[in-house]
mmCIF file with all atom_site columns, C-alpha atoms in Angstrom:
data_model
loop_
_atom_site.group_PDB
_atom_site.id
_atom_site.type_symbol
_atom_site.label_atom_id
_atom_site.label_alt_id
_atom_site.label_comp_id
_atom_site.label_asym_id
_atom_site.label_entity_id
_atom_site.label_seq_id
_atom_site.pdbx_PDB_ins_code
_atom_site.Cartn_x
_atom_site.Cartn_y
_atom_site.Cartn_z
_atom_site.occupancy
_atom_site.B_iso_or_equiv
_atom_site.pdbx_formal_charge
_atom_site.auth_seq_id
_atom_site.auth_comp_id
_atom_site.auth_asym_id
_atom_site.auth_atom_id
_atom_site.pdbx_PDB_model_num
ATOM 1   C CA . MET A 1 1   ? 0.163   0.147   -0.005  1.00 0.00 ? 1   MET A CA 1
ATOM 2   C CA . LEU A 1 2   ? 2.520   2.243   0.676   1.00 0.00 ? 2   LEU A CA 1
ATOM 3   C CA . GLU A 1 3   ? 4.865   2.329   -2.385  1.00 0.00 ? 3   GLU A CA 1
ATOM 4   C CA . GLU A 1 4   ? 1.130   2.614   -4.125  1.00 0.00 ? 4   GLU A CA 1
ATOM 5   C CA . VAL A 1 5   ? 0.699   6.077   -2.170  1.00 0.00 ? 5   VAL A CA 1
ATOM 6   C CA . LYS A 1 6   ? 4.016   7.152   -3.559  1.00 0.00 ? 6   LYS A CA 1
ATOM 7   C CA . PHE A 1 7   ? 3.508   6.533   -6.603  1.00 0.00 ? 7   PHE A CA 1
ATOM 8   C CA . ILE A 1 8   ? 0.442   8.383   -5.806  1.00 0.00 ? 8   ILE A CA 1
ATOM 9   C CA . GLU A 1 9   ? 2.348   11.452  -4.241  1.00 0.00 ? 9   GLU A CA 1
ATOM 10  C CA . LYS A 1 10  ? 5.152   11.156  -6.525  1.00 0.00 ? 10  LYS A CA 1
ATOM 11  C CA . SER A 1 11  ? 3.138   11.490  -9.873  1.00 0.00 ? 11  SER A CA 1
ATOM 12  C CA . GLY A 1 12  ? 1.071   14.319  -8.611  1.00 0.00 ? 12  GLY A CA 1
ATOM 13  C CA . THR A 1 13  ? -2.249  13.202  -10.219 1.00 0.00 ? 13  THR A CA 1
ATOM 14  C CA . TRP A 1 14  ? -4.719  14.664  -7.401  1.00 0.00 ? 14  TRP A CA 1
ATOM 15  C CA . GLU A 1 15  ? -4.495  16.385  -4.841  1.00 0.00 ? 15  GLU A CA 1
ATOM 16  C CA . MET A 1 16  ? -6.213  16.940  -1.434  1.00 0.00 ? 16  MET A CA 1
ATOM 17  C CA . VAL A 1 17  ? -9.542  19.719  -1.806  1.00 0.00 ? 17  VAL A CA 1
ATOM 18  C CA . GLU A 1 18  ? -12.683 20.294  -0.354  1.00 0.00 ? 18  GLU A CA 1
ATOM 19  C CA . LEU A 1 19  ? -15.882 19.500  -2.570  1.00 0.00 ? 19  LEU A CA 1
ATOM 20  C CA . SER A 1 20  ? -17.594 21.351  -4.162  1.00 0.00 ? 20  SER A CA 1
ATOM 21  C CA . GLU A 1 21  ? -21.737 22.378  -2.953  1.00 0.00 ? 21  GLU A CA 1
ATOM 22  C CA . GLY A 1 22  ? -23.840 19.677  -4.142  1.00 0.00 ? 22  GLY A CA 1
ATOM 23  C CA . LYS A 1 23  ? -21.309 16.604  -6.083  1.00 0.00 ? 23  LYS A CA 1
ATOM 24  C CA . ASN A 1 24  ? -20.265 13.681  -4.180  1.00 0.00 ? 24  ASN A CA 1
ATOM 25  C CA . SER A 1 25  ? -16.988 12.151  -3.962  1.00 0.00 ? 25  SER A CA 1
ATOM 26  C CA . ILE A 1 26  ? -15.820 9.012   -5.776  1.00 0.00 ? 26  ILE A CA 1
ATOM 27  C CA . VAL A 1 27  ? -14.925 6.470   -2.931  1.00 0.00 ? 27  VAL A CA 1
ATOM 28  C CA . LEU A 1 28  ? -11.971 4.203   -2.794  1.00 0.00 ? 28  LEU A CA 1
ATOM 29  C CA . LYS A 1 29  ? -11.350 0.538   -2.079  1.00 0.00 ? 29  LYS A CA 1
ATOM 30  C CA . TRP A 1 30  ? -8.017  -1.203  -1.686  1.00 0.00 ? 30  TRP A CA 1
ATOM 31  C CA . VAL A 1 31  ? -7.307  -3.906  -4.797  1.00 0.00 ? 31  VAL A CA 1
ATOM 32  C CA . PHE A 1 32  ? -4.675  -7.409  -2.171  1.00 0.00 ? 32  PHE A CA 1
ATOM 33  C CA . LYS A 1 33  ? -3.892  -9.777  -5.085  1.00 0.00 ? 33  LYS A CA 1
ATOM 34  C CA . THR A 1 34  ? -1.233  -13.319 -4.413  1.00 0.00 ? 34  THR A CA 1
ATOM 35  C CA . LYS A 1 35  ? 0.707   -13.167 -7.117  1.00 0.00 ? 35  LYS A CA 1
ATOM 36  C CA . PHE A 1 36  ? 2.271   -16.489 -7.519  1.00 0.00 ? 36  PHE A CA 1
ATOM 37  C CA . ILE A 1 37  ? 5.050   -18.873 -10.347 1.00 0.00 ? 37  ILE A CA 1
ATOM 38  C CA . ALA A 1 38  ? 4.410   -21.745 -11.980 1.00 0.00 ? 38  ALA A CA 1
ATOM 39  C CA . ASP A 1 39  ? 5.696   -24.095 -9.537  1.00 0.00 ? 39  ASP A CA 1
ATOM 40  C CA . GLY A 1 40  ? 3.762   -22.570 -6.905  1.00 0.00 ? 40  GLY A CA 1
ATOM 41  C CA . SER A 1 41  ? 5.474   -19.937 -5.177  1.00 0.00 ? 41  SER A CA 1
ATOM 42  C CA . LEU A 1 42  ? 5.013   -16.667 -4.151  1.00 0.00 ? 42  LEU A CA 1
ATOM 43  C CA . LYS A 1 43  ? 6.608   -14.649 -5.909  1.00 0.00 ? 43  LYS A CA 1
ATOM 44  C CA . LYS A 1 44  ? 4.797   -10.636 -4.789  1.00 0.00 ? 44  LYS A CA 1
ATOM 45  C CA . HIS A 1 45  ? 1.608   -9.500  -3.281  1.00 0.00 ? 45  HIS A CA 1
ATOM 46  C CA . LYS A 1 46  ? -0.109  -6.513  -6.001  1.00 0.00 ? 46  LYS A CA 1
ATOM 47  C CA . THR A 1 47  ? -1.837  -4.664  -4.549  1.00 0.00 ? 47  THR A CA 1
ATOM 48  C CA . ARG A 1 48  ? -4.249  -1.113  -5.828  1.00 0.00 ? 48  ARG A CA 1
ATOM 49  C CA . LEU A 1 49  ? -5.708  2.644   -5.279  1.00 0.00 ? 49  LEU A CA 1
ATOM 50  C CA . VAL A 1 50  ? -9.260  2.010   -6.864  1.00 0.00 ? 50  VAL A CA 1
ATOM 51  C CA . SER A 1 51  ? -12.927 4.345   -7.914  1.00 0.00 ? 51  SER A CA 1
ATOM 52  C CA . LYS A 1 52  ? -16.121 3.342   -7.864  1.00 0.00 ? 52  LYS A CA 1
ATOM 53  C CA . GLY A 1 53  ? -16.900 4.651   -10.966 1.00 0.00 ? 53  GLY A CA 1
ATOM 54  C CA . TYR A 1 54  ? -19.644 2.870   -10.880 1.00 0.00 ? 54  TYR A CA 1
ATOM 55  C CA . GLU A 1 55  ? -21.495 4.090   -8.200  1.00 0.00 ? 55  GLU A CA 1
ATOM 56  C CA . GLN A 1 56  ? -20.798 8.369   -10.664 1.00 0.00 ? 56  GLN A CA 1
ATOM 57  C CA . GLN A 1 57  ? -23.262 9.147   -12.574 1.00 0.00 ? 57  GLN A CA 1
ATOM 58  C CA . TYR A 1 58  ? -23.669 10.906  -16.319 1.00 0.00 ? 58  TYR A CA 1
ATOM 59  C CA . GLY A 1 59  ? -24.164 14.512  -15.415 1.00 0.00 ? 59  GLY A CA 1
ATOM 60  C CA . VAL A 1 60  ? -24.879 14.100  -11.716 1.00 0.00 ? 60  VAL A CA 1
ATOM 61  C CA . ASP A 1 61  ? -20.722 13.654  -11.312 1.00 0.00 ? 61  ASP A CA 1
ATOM 62  C CA . PHE A 1 62  ? -19.499 13.913  -15.008 1.00 0.00 ? 62  PHE A CA 1
ATOM 63  C CA . GLU A 1 63  ? -19.589 14.843  -18.304 1.00 0.00 ? 63  GLU A CA 1
ATOM 64  C CA . GLU A 1 64  ? -16.886 12.759  -20.425 1.00 0.00 ? 64  GLU A CA 1
ATOM 65  C CA . THR A 1 65  ? -15.624 9.372   -19.764 1.00 0.00 ? 65  THR A CA 1
ATOM 66  C CA . PHE A 1 66  ? -12.435 8.161   -21.321 1.00 0.00 ? 66  PHE A CA 1
ATOM 67  C CA . SER A 1 67  ? -11.175 4.708   -20.296 1.00 0.00 ? 67  SER A CA 1
ATOM 68  C CA . SER A 1 68  ? -7.739  4.538   -21.086 1.00 0.00 ? 68  SER A CA 1
ATOM 69  C CA . VAL A 1 69  ? -7.611  0.663   -23.241 1.00 0.00 ? 69  VAL A CA 1
ATOM 70  C CA . ALA A 1 70  ? -6.457  0.096   -25.591 1.00 0.00 ? 70  ALA A CA 1
ATOM 71  C CA . ARG A 1 71  ? -9.623  -1.925  -28.335 1.00 0.00 ? 71  ARG A CA 1
ATOM 72  C CA . PHE A 1 72  ? -8.375  -5.168  -29.871 1.00 0.00 ? 72  PHE A CA 1
ATOM 73  C CA . GLU A 1 73  ? -8.800  -3.809  -33.288 1.00 0.00 ? 73  GLU A CA 1
ATOM 74  C CA . THR A 1 74  ? -6.655  -1.429  -32.676 1.00 0.00 ? 74  THR A CA 1
ATOM 75  C CA . VAL A 1 75  ? -3.893  -3.241  -31.579 1.00 0.00 ? 75  VAL A CA 1
ATOM 76  C CA . ARG A 1 76  ? -4.505  -5.712  -34.502 1.00 0.00 ? 76  ARG A CA 1
ATOM 77  C CA . LEU A 1 77  ? -4.531  -2.500  -36.876 1.00 0.00 ? 77  LEU A CA 1
ATOM 78  C CA . VAL A 1 78  ? -1.372  -1.215  -35.790 1.00 0.00 ? 78  VAL A CA 1
ATOM 79  C CA . LEU A 1 79  ? 0.575   -4.412  -35.879 1.00 0.00 ? 79  LEU A CA 1
ATOM 80  C CA . ALA A 1 80  ? -0.609  -5.016  -38.931 1.00 0.00 ? 80  ALA A CA 1
ATOM 81  C CA . LEU A 1 81  ? 0.900   -1.946  -40.055 1.00 0.00 ? 81  LEU A CA 1
ATOM 82  C CA . ALA A 1 82  ? 4.343   -1.968  -37.917 1.00 0.00 ? 82  ALA A CA 1
ATOM 83  C CA . ALA A 1 83  ? 4.221   -5.763  -40.362 1.00 0.00 ? 83  ALA A CA 1
ATOM 84  C CA . GLN A 1 84  ? 3.507   -4.038  -43.944 1.00 0.00 ? 84  GLN A CA 1
ATOM 85  C CA . LEU A 1 85  ? 5.787   -1.263  -43.087 1.00 0.00 ? 85  LEU A CA 1
ATOM 86  C CA . GLN A 1 86  ? 9.225   -2.817  -40.499 1.00 0.00 ? 86  GLN A CA 1
ATOM 87  C CA . TRP A 1 87  ? 8.137   -0.368  -38.353 1.00 0.00 ? 87  TRP A CA 1
ATOM 88  C CA . LEU A 1 88  ? 10.237  -1.598  -35.125 1.00 0.00 ? 88  LEU A CA 1
ATOM 89  C CA . VAL A 1 89  ? 6.968   -2.811  -32.589 1.00 0.00 ? 89  VAL A CA 1
ATOM 90  C CA . TYR A 1 90  ? 8.333   -2.790  -28.599 1.00 0.00 ? 90  TYR A CA 1
ATOM 91  C CA . GLN A 1 91  ? 6.198   -4.301  -25.672 1.00 0.00 ? 91  GLN A CA 1
ATOM 92  C CA . PHE A 1 92  ? 6.341   -2.483  -22.039 1.00 0.00 ? 92  PHE A CA 1
ATOM 93  C CA . VAL A 1 93  ? 4.020   -1.426  -18.661 1.00 0.00 ? 93  VAL A CA 1
ATOM 94  C CA . VAL A 1 94  ? 3.736   0.925   -17.386 1.00 0.00 ? 94  VAL A CA 1
ATOM 95  C CA . LYS A 1 95  ? 3.861   0.656   -13.146 1.00 0.00 ? 95  LYS A CA 1
ATOM 96  C CA . SER A 1 96  ? 0.508   2.874   -12.155 1.00 0.00 ? 96  SER A CA 1
ATOM 97  C CA . ALA A 1 97  ? -0.209  4.113   -16.439 1.00 0.00 ? 97  ALA A CA 1
ATOM 98  C CA . PHE A 1 98  ? -4.353  4.602   -14.690 1.00 0.00 ? 98  PHE A CA 1
ATOM 99  C CA . LEU A 1 99  ? -3.095  7.095   -12.137 1.00 0.00 ? 99  LEU A CA 1
ATOM 100 C CA . ASN A 1 100 ? -2.080  8.956   -15.415 1.00 0.00 ? 100 ASN A CA 1
#
């Protein structure tokens, strides 16, 4: 949990402010997950701070939506273009990408 909070603070993605009158706050929750290696031994414990966005109401709590998840069709198209045009393709993982 401390590592996740450090990422949030370091990235400066949000700050505490007074809640505007007539607005609802978004409730947060911690999600815990244990990762194992194929042989069954412990790899690591993962923790994520997530919002309960499903409690929001369109037009009251937000006006637009955004999802940082790429559609499979888009990924296929980009990979097909890369193969056809002989582009180099790199894969990487961004920790706490949802915060950005």
